[in-house]
Amino acid sequence: MTELELGANIRRLRKMAGLTQEGLAVRLHVTGQAVSHWEIGDTYPEITLLPQLAEVFGVTVDQLLRSELSEADMAEIQKEEIRIAGEESDVAAATYL
């Protein structure tokens, strides 16, 4: 896998999650510039961040590192994002009741 492939996966998953580079950076306790460097392939994220990065996107580290996510992977990721969004809506609604 090249840095560009990992960067492309990070970018695609970040956008699917509705996060900005800065938003992802805050969740991982890194700078927005670091996320930008990952996405354009200048650097890799530190290996210790890979589990956190995968968790943010609702994927496995293996899926994150694959050179290309399959259509089945993408469908699974989208279903998980929808499920999480639904749970968050339920929690928010219960808070206001």
Coordinates of N, CA and C in Angstrom, one line a residue:
M1 N 0.9 -1.2 0.0 CA 0.0 0.0 0.0 C 0.9 1.2 0.0
T2 N 0.5 2.2 -0.8 CA 1.3 3.5 -0.8 C 0.6 4.4 0.1
E3 N 1.3 5.5 0.5 CA 0.8 6.5 1.4 C -0.5 7.2 0.7
L4 N -0.5 7.3 -0.6 CA -1.6 7.9 -1.3 C -2.9 7.1 -1.1
E5 N -2.7 5.7 -1.2 CA -3.9 4.9 -1.0 C -4.5 5.0 0.4
L6 N -3.6 5.0 1.4 CA -4.1 5.2 2.8 C -4.7 6.6 2.9
G7 N -4.0 7.5 2.4 CA -4.6 8.9 2.5 C -5.9 9.0 1.8
A8 N -6.1 8.3 0.7 CA -7.4 8.4 0.0 C -8.5 7.7 0.8
N9 N -8.1 6.6 1.5 CA -9.1 5.9 2.3 C -9.5 6.9 3.5
I10 N -8.5 7.5 4.1 CA -8.8 8.4 5.2 C -9.7 9.5 4.7
R11 N -9.4 10.1 3.6 CA -10.2 11.2 3.1 C -11.6 10.8 2.8
R12 N -11.7 9.6 2.1 CA -13.1 9.1 1.7 C -13.9 8.8 3.0
L13 N -13.3 8.1 3.9 CA -14.0 7.8 5.2 C -14.3 9.0 6.0
R14 N -13.4 10.0 6.0 CA -13.7 11.2 6.8 C -14.9 11.9 6.2
K15 N -14.9 12.0 4.9 CA -16.1 12.7 4.2 C -17.4 12.0 4.5
M16 N -17.3 10.6 4.4 CA -18.5 9.8 4.6 C -19.0 10.0 6.0
A17 N -18.1 10.2 7.0 CA -18.5 10.4 8.4 C -18.9 11.9 8.6
G18 N -18.8 12.7 7.6 CA -19.3 14.1 7.8 C -18.3 14.9 8.6
L19 N -17.1 14.6 8.6 CA -16.1 15.3 9.4 C -15.2 16.2 8.6
T20 N -14.8 17.3 9.1 CA -13.8 18.1 8.5 C -12.4 17.6 8.9
Q21 N -11.4 18.1 8.2 CA -10.0 17.7 8.7 C -9.8 18.1 10.1
E22 N -10.3 19.3 10.4 CA -10.1 19.8 11.8 C -10.9 19.0 12.8
G23 N -12.1 18.6 12.4 CA -13.0 17.8 13.3 C -12.4 16.5 13.6
L24 N -11.8 15.8 12.6 CA -11.1 14.6 12.8 C -9.9 14.8 13.7
A25 N -9.2 15.8 13.4 CA -8.0 16.1 14.2 C -8.3 16.3 15.7
V26 N -9.4 17.0 16.0 CA -9.8 17.2 17.4 C -10.0 15.8 18.0
R27 N -10.7 14.9 17.3 CA -11.1 13.6 17.9 C -9.9 12.8 18.1
L28 N -8.8 13.0 17.3 CA -7.6 12.2 17.5 C -6.5 12.9 18.3
H29 N -6.7 14.1 18.7 CA -5.7 14.9 19.4 C -4.5 15.1 18.6
V30 N -4.7 15.5 17.3 CA -3.6 15.9 16.4 C -4.0 17.2 15.8
T31 N -3.1 17.7 14.9 CA -3.5 19.0 14.2 C -4.2 18.7 12.9
G32 N -4.9 19.7 12.5 CA -5.6 19.6 11.2 C -4.6 19.4 10.1
Q33 N -3.4 20.1 10.3 CA -2.4 20.0 9.3 C -1.9 18.5 9.2
A34 N -1.8 17.8 10.3 CA -1.4 16.4 10.3 C -2.4 15.6 9.4
V35 N -3.7 15.8 9.6 CA -4.7 15.1 8.8 C -4.5 15.4 7.4
S36 N -4.3 16.7 7.1 CA -4.1 17.1 5.7 C -2.9 16.3 5.1
H37 N -1.8 16.3 5.8 CA -0.6 15.6 5.3 C -0.9 14.1 5.1
W38 N -1.7 13.4 5.9 CA -2.0 12.0 5.7 C -2.8 11.9 4.4
E39 N -3.8 12.8 4.2 CA -4.7 12.6 3.1 C -4.0 12.9 1.8
I40 N -3.0 13.8 1.7 CA -2.3 14.0 0.5 C -1.1 13.1 0.3
G41 N -0.8 12.3 1.3 CA 0.2 11.3 1.2 C 1.6 11.7 1.6
D42 N 1.7 12.9 2.2 CA 3.0 13.4 2.7 C 3.6 12.5 3.8
T43 N 2.7 12.1 4.7 CA 3.1 11.3 5.9 C 2.0 10.2 6.2
Y44 N 2.3 9.3 7.0 CA 1.4 8.3 7.6 C 1.0 8.8 9.0
P45 N -0.2 8.4 9.4 CA -0.5 8.6 10.8 C 0.4 7.6 11.6
E46 N 0.6 8.0 12.9 CA 1.4 7.1 13.8 C 0.6 5.8 13.9
I47 N 1.4 4.7 14.0 CA 0.7 3.4 14.1 C -0.2 3.3 15.3
T48 N 0.2 4.0 16.3 CA -0.7 3.9 17.6 C -2.0 4.6 17.4
L49 N -2.2 5.4 16.3 CA -3.4 6.1 16.1 C -4.4 5.3 15.2
L50 N -3.9 4.2 14.6 CA -4.7 3.5 13.6 C -5.9 2.9 14.3
P51 N -5.9 2.3 15.5 CA -7.1 1.8 16.1 C -8.1 2.9 16.4
Q52 N -7.7 4.1 16.8 CA -8.6 5.2 17.1 C -9.2 5.7 15.8
L53 N -8.3 5.8 14.8 CA -8.8 6.3 13.5 C -9.9 5.3 12.9
A54 N -9.6 4.0 13.0 CA -10.6 3.0 12.5 C -11.9 3.2 13.3
E55 N -11.8 3.3 14.6 CA -13.0 3.4 15.5 C -13.8 4.7 15.1
V56 N -13.2 5.8 14.8 CA -13.9 7.0 14.4 C -14.7 6.7 13.2
F57 N -14.2 6.0 12.3 CA -14.9 5.7 11.0 C -15.8 4.5 11.0
G58 N -15.7 3.7 12.1 CA -16.6 2.5 12.2 C -16.1 1.4 11.3
V59 N -14.8 1.3 11.1 CA -14.2 0.3 10.3 C -13.1 -0.5 11.1
T60 N -12.6 -1.6 10.6 CA -11.5 -2.2 11.2 C -10.2 -1.6 10.7
V61 N -9.1 -1.8 11.4 CA -7.8 -1.3 10.9 C -7.5 -2.0 9.6
D62 N -7.9 -3.2 9.4 CA -7.7 -3.9 8.1 C -8.4 -3.2 7.0
Q63 N -9.6 -2.8 7.2 CA -10.4 -2.1 6.2 C -9.7 -0.7 5.9
L64 N -9.3 -0.1 7.0 CA -8.6 1.2 6.8 C -7.4 1.1 6.0
L65 N -6.6 0.0 6.1 CA -5.3 -0.1 5.4 C -5.4 -0.7 4.1
R66 N -6.6 -1.3 3.7 CA -6.7 -1.9 2.4 C -6.4 -0.9 1.3
S67 N -5.8 -1.4 0.2 CA -5.5 -0.5 -0.9 C -6.8 0.1 -1.5
E68 N -7.8 -0.7 -1.5 CA -9.1 -0.2 -2.0 C -10.2 -0.9 -1.2
L69 N -11.1 0.0 -0.7 CA -12.3 -0.6 0.0 C -13.3 -1.1 -1.1
S70 N -13.8 -2.3 -0.8 CA -14.7 -2.9 -1.7 C -16.1 -2.2 -1.6
E71 N -16.9 -2.5 -2.6 CA -18.3 -1.9 -2.5 C -19.0 -2.5 -1.3
A72 N -18.7 -3.8 -0.9 CA -19.4 -4.4 0.3 C -18.9 -3.6 1.5
D73 N -17.6 -3.3 1.6 CA -17.1 -2.6 2.7 C -17.7 -1.2 2.8
M74 N -17.9 -0.5 1.7 CA -18.5 0.8 1.7 C -19.9 0.7 2.2
A75 N -20.7 -0.3 1.7 CA -22.1 -0.5 2.1 C -22.1 -0.7 3.6
E76 N -21.2 -1.6 4.1 CA -21.2 -1.9 5.6 C -20.9 -0.6 6.4
I77 N -20.0 0.2 5.9 CA -19.6 1.4 6.6 C -20.8 2.3 6.6
Q78 N -21.5 2.5 5.5 CA -22.6 3.4 5.5 C -23.7 2.9 6.4
K79 N -24.0 1.6 6.4 CA -25.0 1.1 7.3 C -24.7 1.4 8.8
E80 N -23.4 1.2 9.1 CA -22.9 1.5 10.5 C -23.1 3.0 10.8
E81 N -22.8 3.8 9.9 CA -22.9 5.3 10.1 C -24.4 5.6 10.4
I82 N -25.3 5.0 9.6 CA -26.7 5.3 9.7 C -27.2 4.8 11.1
R83 N -26.7 3.6 11.5 CA -27.1 3.0 12.8 C -26.6 3.9 13.9
I84 N -25.4 4.4 13.9 CA -24.9 5.3 14.9 C -25.6 6.6 14.9
A85 N -25.9 7.1 13.8 CA -26.7 8.4 13.7 C -28.1 8.2 14.4
G86 N -28.7 7.0 14.1 CA -30.0 6.8 14.7 C -29.9 6.7 16.2
E87 N -28.9 6.0 16.7 CA -28.7 5.9 18.2 C -28.5 7.3 18.8
E88 N -27.7 8.1 18.1 CA -27.4 9.4 18.7 C -28.7 10.3 18.7
S89 N -29.6 10.1 17.7 CA -30.9 10.8 17.6 C -31.8 10.3 18.8
D90 N -31.8 9.0 19.0 CA -32.6 8.5 20.1 C -32.1 9.0 21.5
V91 N -30.8 9.1 21.7 CA -30.3 9.6 22.9 C -30.6 11.1 23.1
A92 N -30.5 11.9 22.0 CA -30.8 13.3 22.0 C -32.3 13.5 22.3
A93 N -33.2 12.7 21.7 CA -34.6 12.8 21.9 C -34.9 12.5 23.4
A94 N -34.3 11.4 23.9 CA -34.6 11.0 25.3 C -34.1 12.1 26.3
T95 N -33.1 12.8 25.9 CA -32.6 13.9 26.8 C -33.6 15.0 27.0
Y96 N -34.3 15.3 25.9 CA -35.2 16.4 25.9 C -36.6 16.0 26.4
L97 N -36.9 14.7 26.7 CA -38.2 14.3 27.2 C -38.4 14.5 28.6

